[in-house]
Coordinates of C-alpha atoms and ligand atoms in Angstrom, one line a residue:
M248 CA 0.1 -3.0 -33.5
K249 CA -0.9 -5.2 -30.6
T250 CA 1.2 -5.1 -27.4
I251 CA 1.8 -8.3 -25.4
I252 CA 3.0 -8.0 -21.8
G253 CA 3.9 -10.7 -19.2
L254 CA 5.2 -10.1 -15.7
E255 CA 7.3 -12.1 -13.2
I256 CA 6.8 -10.5 -9.8
H257 CA 9.1 -11.3 -6.9
V258 CA 7.9 -10.3 -3.5
Q259 CA 9.7 -11.0 -0.2
L260 CA 7.5 -12.9 2.2
R261 CA 7.0 -11.5 5.7
T262 CA 8.9 -13.8 8.1
E263 CA 11.2 -13.4 11.0
S264 CA 13.8 -15.7 9.7
K265 CA 15.2 -16.9 6.3
L266 CA 13.8 -19.8 4.3
F267 CA 16.4 -22.5 5.3
C268 CA 18.2 -21.1 8.3
N269 CA 17.4 -19.1 11.5
C270 CA 19.1 -15.9 10.3
K271 CA 17.0 -12.7 10.7
T272 CA 15.4 -11.0 7.7
N273 CA 15.8 -7.4 8.8
Y274 CA 18.6 -6.8 6.4
L275 CA 17.8 -3.1 5.9
K276 CA 18.7 -2.4 9.6
A277 CA 21.6 -4.9 9.9
Q278 CA 25.3 -4.4 9.5
T279 CA 26.9 -5.9 6.3
N280 CA 26.9 -9.7 6.6
E281 CA 25.5 -9.5 10.1
N282 CA 22.6 -11.8 9.3
T283 CA 24.5 -14.8 8.0
C284 CA 25.4 -18.3 9.1
V285 CA 27.1 -21.4 7.6
V286 CA 23.9 -22.3 5.8
C287 CA 23.0 -19.1 3.9
T288 CA 26.7 -18.5 3.1
A289 CA 27.0 -22.2 1.9
H290 CA 29.9 -23.4 3.9
P291 CA 31.1 -26.8 2.7
G292 CA 29.1 -29.5 4.3
S293 CA 26.4 -27.3 5.7
K294 CA 22.8 -28.5 5.3
P295 CA 19.6 -26.4 5.1
Y296 CA 17.3 -26.5 8.1
F297 CA 13.7 -27.6 7.8
I298 CA 11.9 -25.2 5.5
N299 CA 10.4 -22.0 7.1
E300 CA 6.7 -23.0 7.5
K301 CA 5.5 -19.5 7.9
A302 CA 6.9 -18.6 4.5
I303 CA 5.0 -21.6 2.9
K304 CA 1.8 -20.6 4.8
N305 CA 2.1 -17.0 3.5
A306 CA 2.8 -18.3 -0.1
V307 CA -0.3 -20.5 0.0
K308 CA -2.4 -17.6 1.1
I309 CA -1.2 -15.6 -1.8
A310 CA -1.8 -18.4 -4.3
A311 CA -5.3 -18.9 -2.8
A312 CA -6.1 -15.2 -3.0
L313 CA -5.1 -15.3 -6.7
N314 CA -7.5 -18.1 -7.3
C315 CA -4.8 -20.6 -8.0
E316 CA -5.2 -24.4 -7.9
I317 CA -2.9 -25.4 -5.0
N318 CA -0.6 -28.4 -5.5
E319 CA -0.3 -31.3 -3.1
E320 CA 3.3 -30.8 -2.1
I321 CA 6.1 -28.4 -2.4
I322 CA 9.2 -29.7 -4.2
M323 CA 12.5 -27.8 -4.0
Q324 CA 14.8 -27.6 -7.0
R325 CA 18.3 -26.2 -7.5
K326 CA 18.5 -23.6 -10.2
H327 CA 22.2 -23.4 -11.1
Y328 CA 24.0 -20.2 -12.1
F329 CA 27.3 -18.6 -11.2
Y330 CA 27.3 -15.2 -9.7
P331 CA 28.9 -13.8 -6.5
D332 CA 25.5 -13.0 -4.9
L333 CA 24.8 -16.8 -4.7
P334 CA 27.4 -18.7 -2.6
N335 CA 25.8 -22.1 -3.3
G336 CA 26.2 -21.8 -7.0
F337 CA 22.5 -22.5 -7.2
Q338 CA 19.3 -20.9 -6.0
R339 CA 16.7 -23.0 -4.2
T340 CA 13.4 -22.5 -6.0
S341 CA 10.3 -24.6 -5.7
K342 CA 8.1 -26.2 -8.4
P343 CA 4.8 -24.3 -8.7
L344 CA 2.8 -24.5 -5.5
G345 CA -0.1 -22.8 -7.2
V346 CA -1.1 -22.7 -10.9
N347 CA -3.9 -21.3 -13.2
G348 CA -4.9 -18.4 -11.1
T349 CA -6.5 -15.1 -12.3
L350 CA -6.4 -11.4 -11.4
E351 CA -7.7 -8.4 -13.3
G352 CA -8.5 -10.6 -16.4
V353 CA -4.9 -12.0 -16.5
T354 CA -4.1 -15.6 -16.0
I355 CA -1.6 -16.4 -13.3
R356 CA 0.5 -19.2 -14.8
E357 CA 2.2 -20.1 -11.6
V358 CA 3.2 -19.1 -8.1
H359 CA 6.3 -20.6 -6.5
V360 CA 8.7 -20.0 -3.6
E361 CA 12.4 -19.3 -3.8
E362 CA 15.4 -17.8 -2.0
D363 CA 16.5 -14.3 -2.5
P364 CA 20.2 -14.0 -3.5
G365 CA 22.6 -11.7 -1.7
R366 CA 23.7 -8.3 -2.9
Y367 CA 26.7 -7.9 -5.1
D368 CA 28.2 -4.4 -5.5
L369 CA 29.7 -4.2 -9.0
K370 CA 31.7 -1.1 -8.1
T371 CA 33.4 -2.4 -4.9
G372 CA 33.3 -6.1 -5.8
K373 CA 31.9 -6.8 -2.2
T374 CA 29.0 -8.9 -1.4
D375 CA 26.5 -8.6 1.4
Y376 CA 24.7 -11.9 2.2
N377 CA 22.2 -10.5 4.6
R378 CA 19.5 -10.8 1.9
C379 CA 20.7 -14.2 0.8
G380 CA 18.1 -16.9 1.7
I381 CA 15.2 -14.5 2.5
P382 CA 12.0 -16.2 1.3
L383 CA 10.5 -14.8 -1.9
I384 CA 7.3 -15.6 -3.8
E385 CA 7.4 -15.4 -7.5
I386 CA 4.2 -14.8 -9.4
V387 CA 4.3 -15.4 -13.1
T388 CA 1.5 -14.2 -15.4
E389 CA 0.7 -15.4 -18.9
P390 CA 1.5 -12.7 -21.6
E391 CA -2.1 -11.4 -21.4
I392 CA -1.5 -7.9 -20.2
K393 CA -2.7 -5.4 -22.9
D394 CA -0.7 -2.3 -22.1
S395 CA 1.1 -0.4 -19.4
E396 CA -2.1 0.9 -17.9
H397 CA -3.4 -2.6 -17.6
A398 CA -0.1 -3.6 -16.0
K399 CA -0.5 -0.8 -13.5
K400 CA -4.0 -1.8 -12.6
F401 CA -2.9 -5.4 -12.2
L402 CA 0.0 -4.5 -9.9
E403 CA -2.1 -2.0 -7.9
E404 CA -4.7 -4.7 -7.2
L405 CA -2.0 -7.3 -6.4
Q406 CA -0.3 -4.8 -4.0
L407 CA -3.6 -4.3 -2.3
I408 CA -4.3 -8.0 -2.0
L409 CA -0.8 -8.5 -0.5
A410 CA -1.4 -5.7 2.0
Y411 CA -4.8 -7.2 3.0
L412 CA -3.2 -10.7 3.5
E413 CA -0.3 -9.1 5.6
V414 CA 2.0 -11.8 4.2
S415 CA 4.7 -9.8 2.4
R416 CA 7.3 -7.2 3.2
E417 CA 6.6 -3.6 2.3
E418 CA 10.1 -2.0 2.6
P419 CA 11.6 -0.3 -0.5
G420 CA 13.2 -3.0 -2.7
S421 CA 11.2 -5.8 -1.3
S422 CA 9.3 -6.3 -4.6
R423 CA 11.1 -6.7 -7.9
V424 CA 9.6 -7.3 -11.3
D425 CA 10.9 -8.7 -14.6
A426 CA 8.6 -7.5 -17.4
N427 CA 8.6 -8.8 -20.9
L428 CA 7.0 -6.8 -23.7
S429 CA 6.6 -7.5 -27.4
I430 CA 4.7 -6.0 -30.3
E431 CA 2.8 -8.9 -32.0
G432 CA 5.0 -10.6 -34.6
H433 CA 8.2 -9.0 -33.3
P434 CA 10.9 -10.1 -30.9
R435 CA 10.3 -10.3 -27.2
I436 CA 12.2 -7.9 -24.9
E437 CA 12.7 -8.6 -21.3
V438 CA 13.3 -5.8 -18.8
K439 CA 15.0 -7.2 -15.7
N440 CA 15.0 -6.2 -12.0
I441 CA 12.6 -3.3 -11.9
N442 CA 12.7 -2.4 -8.2
S443 CA 9.3 -1.0 -7.7
F444 CA 5.7 -1.5 -9.0
K445 CA 5.7 2.1 -10.0
G446 CA 8.9 1.6 -12.1
V447 CA 7.1 -1.1 -14.1
Y448 CA 4.7 1.3 -15.6
T449 CA 7.5 3.7 -16.6
A450 CA 9.6 0.9 -18.1
L451 CA 6.7 -0.5 -20.1
E452 CA 5.7 2.9 -21.4
Y453 CA 9.2 3.5 -22.5
E454 CA 9.7 0.0 -24.1
E455 CA 6.4 0.2 -26.0
R456 CA 7.3 3.5 -27.5
R457 CA 10.8 2.4 -28.3
Q458 CA 9.8 -0.8 -30.0
K459 CA 7.0 0.8 -32.0
K460 CA 9.4 3.4 -33.3
L461 CA 12.0 0.7 -34.4
I462 CA 9.2 -1.0 -36.3
Q463 CA 8.0 2.1 -37.9
E464 CA 11.6 3.0 -38.9
N465 CA 12.0 -0.6 -40.3
T466 CA 15.0 -1.0 -38.0
P467 CA 15.5 -4.7 -37.3
Y468 CA 16.0 -5.8 -33.6
G469 CA 16.4 -9.1 -31.9
Q470 CA 15.4 -10.7 -28.6
E471 CA 17.3 -9.2 -25.7
T472 CA 17.4 -8.5 -22.0
R473 CA 17.4 -4.9 -21.0
H474 CA 18.1 -3.0 -17.8
F475 CA 15.8 -0.4 -16.4
D476 CA 17.3 3.0 -15.3
E477 CA 14.9 4.2 -12.6
E478 CA 16.3 7.7 -12.5
K479 CA 16.1 8.3 -16.3
G480 CA 13.0 6.2 -16.8
T481 CA 14.7 4.4 -19.7
T482 CA 16.0 1.0 -20.5
T483 CA 19.4 -0.1 -21.9
S484 CA 20.7 -3.3 -23.4
M485 CA 22.2 -5.8 -21.0
R486 CA 22.7 -8.8 -23.2
K487 CA 21.5 -10.2 -26.5
K488 CA 19.6 -13.4 -25.9
E489 CA 20.6 -16.0 -28.4
T490 CA 19.4 -19.1 -26.6
L491 CA 17.6 -19.8 -23.4
E492 CA 19.8 -19.9 -20.4
D493 CA 20.4 -23.4 -19.1
Y494 CA 19.9 -23.4 -15.4
R495 CA 20.2 -27.2 -15.2
Y496 CA 17.3 -27.5 -12.8
S497 CA 17.6 -30.6 -10.5
P498 CA 15.7 -31.7 -7.4
D499 CA 17.4 -30.6 -4.2
P500 CA 18.5 -33.8 -2.3
D501 CA 18.8 -31.8 0.9
V502 CA 15.2 -30.8 1.0
P503 CA 12.5 -33.5 1.0
P504 CA 9.1 -32.8 -0.6
I505 CA 6.7 -31.3 1.9
A506 CA 2.9 -31.7 1.9
I507 CA 1.1 -28.4 1.6
E508 CA -1.6 -27.5 4.1
K509 CA -4.3 -26.3 1.7
N510 CA -6.8 -25.2 4.3
T511 CA -5.9 -21.6 4.6
E512 CA -7.9 -18.7 5.9
I513 CA -7.9 -15.6 3.9
P514 CA -9.7 -12.4 4.8
E515 CA -12.4 -10.8 2.6
L516 CA -10.3 -9.5 -0.3
P517 CA -10.4 -5.9 -1.6
K518 CA -12.6 -6.5 -4.6
P519 CA -15.4 -8.3 -2.9
K520 CA -15.2 -5.9 0.0
R521 CA -15.5 -2.9 -2.3
E522 CA -18.6 -4.4 -4.0
R523 CA -20.2 -5.4 -0.7
M524 CA -19.6 -2.1 1.0
E525 CA -20.9 -0.2 -2.1
K526 CA -24.2 -2.0 -1.8
Q527 CA -24.5 -2.3 2.0
Y528 CA -23.7 1.4 2.7
A529 CA -25.0 2.9 -0.5
L530 CA -21.6 4.3 -1.3
T531 CA -20.3 5.6 -4.6
K532 CA -17.7 3.5 -6.3
E533 CA -15.0 6.1 -5.6
D534 CA -16.0 6.3 -1.9
A535 CA -15.8 2.5 -1.6
E536 CA -12.4 2.5 -3.4
T537 CA -11.0 5.1 -1.0
I538 CA -12.3 3.4 2.1
T539 CA -11.1 -0.1 1.1
S540 CA -7.7 1.2 0.0
E541 CA -6.5 0.0 3.4
K542 CA -7.9 -3.0 5.3
K543 CA -7.7 -1.2 8.7
M544 CA -9.4 1.8 7.3
A545 CA -12.3 -0.3 5.9
D546 CA -12.6 -2.1 9.3
A547 CA -12.8 1.3 11.1
F548 CA -15.4 2.5 8.7
E549 CA -17.6 -0.5 9.2
K550 CA -17.2 -0.4 13.0
I551 CA -18.4 3.3 13.1
A552 CA -21.0 3.0 10.4
G553 CA -22.9 0.5 12.6
H554 CA -24.3 3.5 14.6
S555 CA -23.7 6.4 12.3
N556 CA -24.9 7.9 9.0
A557 CA -22.8 6.0 6.5
K558 CA -23.0 8.6 3.7
E559 CA -21.8 11.4 6.0
L560 CA -19.1 9.1 7.4
A561 CA -17.9 8.3 3.9
K562 CA -17.5 12.0 3.3
L563 CA -15.4 12.3 6.4
F564 CA -13.2 9.4 5.4
K565 CA -12.7 10.5 1.9
G566 CA -12.4 14.1 2.8
I567 CA -10.4 15.2 5.8
L568 CA -9.1 11.8 7.0
K569 CA -7.6 10.8 3.6
K570 CA -6.3 14.3 3.1
Q571 CA -4.5 14.4 6.4
L572 CA -3.1 10.8 6.0
N573 CA -1.8 11.5 2.5
Y574 CA -0.3 14.8 3.6
R575 CA 1.8 12.9 6.2
G576 CA 2.4 10.0 3.9
I577 CA 1.2 7.6 6.6
K578 CA -1.3 4.7 6.8
Y579 CA -4.5 4.5 8.9
Q580 CA -3.8 3.9 12.5
E581 CA -6.3 1.9 14.7
K582 CA -5.9 4.5 17.5
L583 CA -7.9 6.9 15.4
T584 CA -11.1 4.8 15.3
P585 CA -12.6 6.0 18.6
E586 CA -11.6 9.6 17.8
I587 CA -13.2 9.5 14.4
E588 CA -16.3 8.0 16.0
W589 CA -16.5 10.9 18.3
I590 CA -15.9 13.4 15.5
A591 CA -18.6 11.8 13.3
K592 CA -21.1 11.8 16.2
N593 CA -20.6 15.4 17.0
L594 CA -20.6 16.5 13.4
E595 CA -23.9 14.7 12.9
Q596 CA -25.4 16.5 15.9
N597 CA -24.0 19.8 14.6
K598 CA -22.0 20.2 17.8
I599 CA -18.8 20.9 15.9
T600 CA -18.1 22.5 12.5
E601 CA -16.3 20.7 9.7
K602 CA -13.3 23.1 10.3
S603 CA -13.2 22.1 14.0
A604 CA -13.5 18.4 13.0
E605 CA -10.4 18.8 10.9
A606 CA -8.5 20.5 13.7
I607 CA -9.6 17.8 16.2
L608 CA -8.5 15.0 13.7
I609 CA -5.1 16.6 13.2
E610 CA -4.6 16.7 17.0
A611 CA -5.7 13.0 17.2
I612 CA -3.1 12.1 14.5
D613 CA -0.2 14.2 15.7
G614 CA -0.8 15.1 19.3
G615 CA -2.3 12.0 20.7
K616 CA -4.9 13.9 22.7
S617 CA -8.4 12.5 22.7
A618 CA -10.8 14.2 20.4
E619 CA -13.2 15.0 23.3
N620 CA -10.5 16.5 25.5
Y621 CA -9.0 18.6 22.8
A622 CA -12.4 19.9 21.6
K623 CA -13.3 20.9 25.2
E624 CA -9.9 22.5 25.8
Q625 CA -10.1 24.5 22.6
N626 CA -13.8 25.3 23.1
L627 CA -14.7 23.8 19.9
L628 CA -17.9 22.2 21.2
G629 CA -21.3 23.9 20.7
V630 CA -22.3 27.2 22.1
E631 CA -23.7 25.9 25.4
T632 CA -20.4 25.6 27.2
N633 CA -19.0 29.1 26.9
I634 CA -21.5 31.4 25.2
Q635 CA -22.8 33.0 28.4
G636 CA -19.4 34.2 29.6
L637 CA -18.5 35.4 26.1
I638 CA -21.7 37.4 25.8
E639 CA -21.1 39.1 29.2
K640 CA -17.6 39.9 28.2
T641 CA -18.7 41.4 24.9
I642 CA -21.3 43.6 26.6
K643 CA -18.7 44.8 29.1
E644 CA -16.2 45.6 26.4
N645 CA -18.5 47.4 24.0
P646 CA -20.5 49.9 26.1
K647 CA -21.1 52.2 23.2
A648 CA -22.8 49.6 21.0
V649 CA -24.9 48.5 24.0
E650 CA -26.0 52.1 24.6
D651 CA -26.8 52.6 20.9
Y652 CA -28.9 49.4 20.9
K653 CA -30.8 50.6 24.0
K654 CA -31.5 53.8 22.1
G655 CA -33.2 51.7 19.4
E656 CA -30.4 51.2 16.9
E657 CA -30.9 47.6 15.5
K658 CA -27.5 47.8 13.7
A659 CA -25.7 48.0 17.0
L660 CA -27.1 44.6 18.0
N661 CA -25.9 43.1 14.7
Y662 CA -22.5 44.6 15.5
L663 CA -22.4 42.7 18.9
I664 CA -23.6 39.5 17.3
G665 CA -20.9 39.7 14.7
K666 CA -18.3 40.2 17.4
I667 CA -19.4 37.1 19.3
M668 CA -19.7 35.0 16.1
K669 CA -16.2 36.0 15.3
E670 CA -14.9 35.0 18.7
T671 CA -16.6 31.6 18.5
K672 CA -15.1 31.2 15.0
G673 CA -18.6 30.8 13.5
K674 CA -19.5 27.8 15.5
A675 CA -22.1 29.5 17.8
D676 CA -25.8 29.4 17.0
K677 CA -26.9 32.9 16.0
K678 CA -30.4 32.6 17.4
T679 CA -29.1 31.6 20.9
I680 CA -26.7 34.6 20.9
L681 CA -29.6 36.9 19.9
K682 CA -31.8 35.6 22.6
T683 CA -29.2 35.7 25.4
L684 CA -28.1 39.2 24.3
E685 CA -31.6 40.6 24.5
E686 CA -32.1 39.0 27.9
K687 CA -28.9 40.5 29.3
I688 CA -29.1 44.1 27.9
Ligands
LIG952 ZN1 21.7 -18.1 7.7

């Protein structure tokens, strides 16, 4: 039984203001209905402002990164429907600005821009219009996704591309997906409003199982729209779909067509970057994947690798750096680059141990002390700085062992060396200790 999946992905574009007015977009921090004006709450007679150019620029970048053919102009239409989250009675949505793209072996049918609706609370009957009018991009795929794993891979790569482009919002709820799944020869089921990319995988897994079971049991079912319950990881029926909804699309007379500036600069995207870095620095596929999982991290790696052993550096990034970032659930911060450079250099020259390297990195992340200052303060740097004093102290504190050694007991010397090694937490060089001890006794 062949599975067919198509996705419609809505992502909020990163802009300061809404698509057709100057209201702010920071709706997660704002009081209810704080970010509203006559335009985004559709007061009679109000007209939209000139379209937010930053939103269009961001959308064009996304379309270009998804290998779409970019259209000449952006044409706004009204998509009519009646629901309290939409005071206009229609949503402004553009004709495709990009078509025929591709990602992870899936054709991107189209990319267009539209307004986010407000938020209607079914329980209280109240509506918050802070979100109403925030620019969204909608990415529509052809039904070419093979299974939930493929969908996951597609969305992960998309998420990475969006992060590299720095054009979309990343707060919870800023991406929403409608997923349709059918088993070949059987009705198409649409799951609406999945609020995270992670949820898509769960919803698709569930739907695939559910539909296959119905088919195996010979239970007939029709085309319908279902709702995803994120907590339970299940879907429930919302409405039976008899006919296509009629949105009565019409051109918006308030928004003239706008020419699209096609020349857009996009940075090296994750996939080509992975492939190039793998070759250039002789990295494994996994190392390259980890290092390019964030653009800033990849930039830092390349900056340091210019004068460092790339293989060792990759080990440092994939090992303690990624571990400490994951542990804190944080992203790479540029302030870490000089600290990591210092750590890499001193690790390479055997001046610090791996354990010390981790302690220094933790301090750099949490404490904000420079790697060098912290290492000096904690005596984590090589033996040269403090070994003399430590040996003198050990001799003074262990007169019996010193006497025994003088009498010819080799074991006593090992005892003293052991003590010093322990004090230096294993970072001192044994030969240096032995030499200095012999000189001093
Ligand atoms: Zn407004």
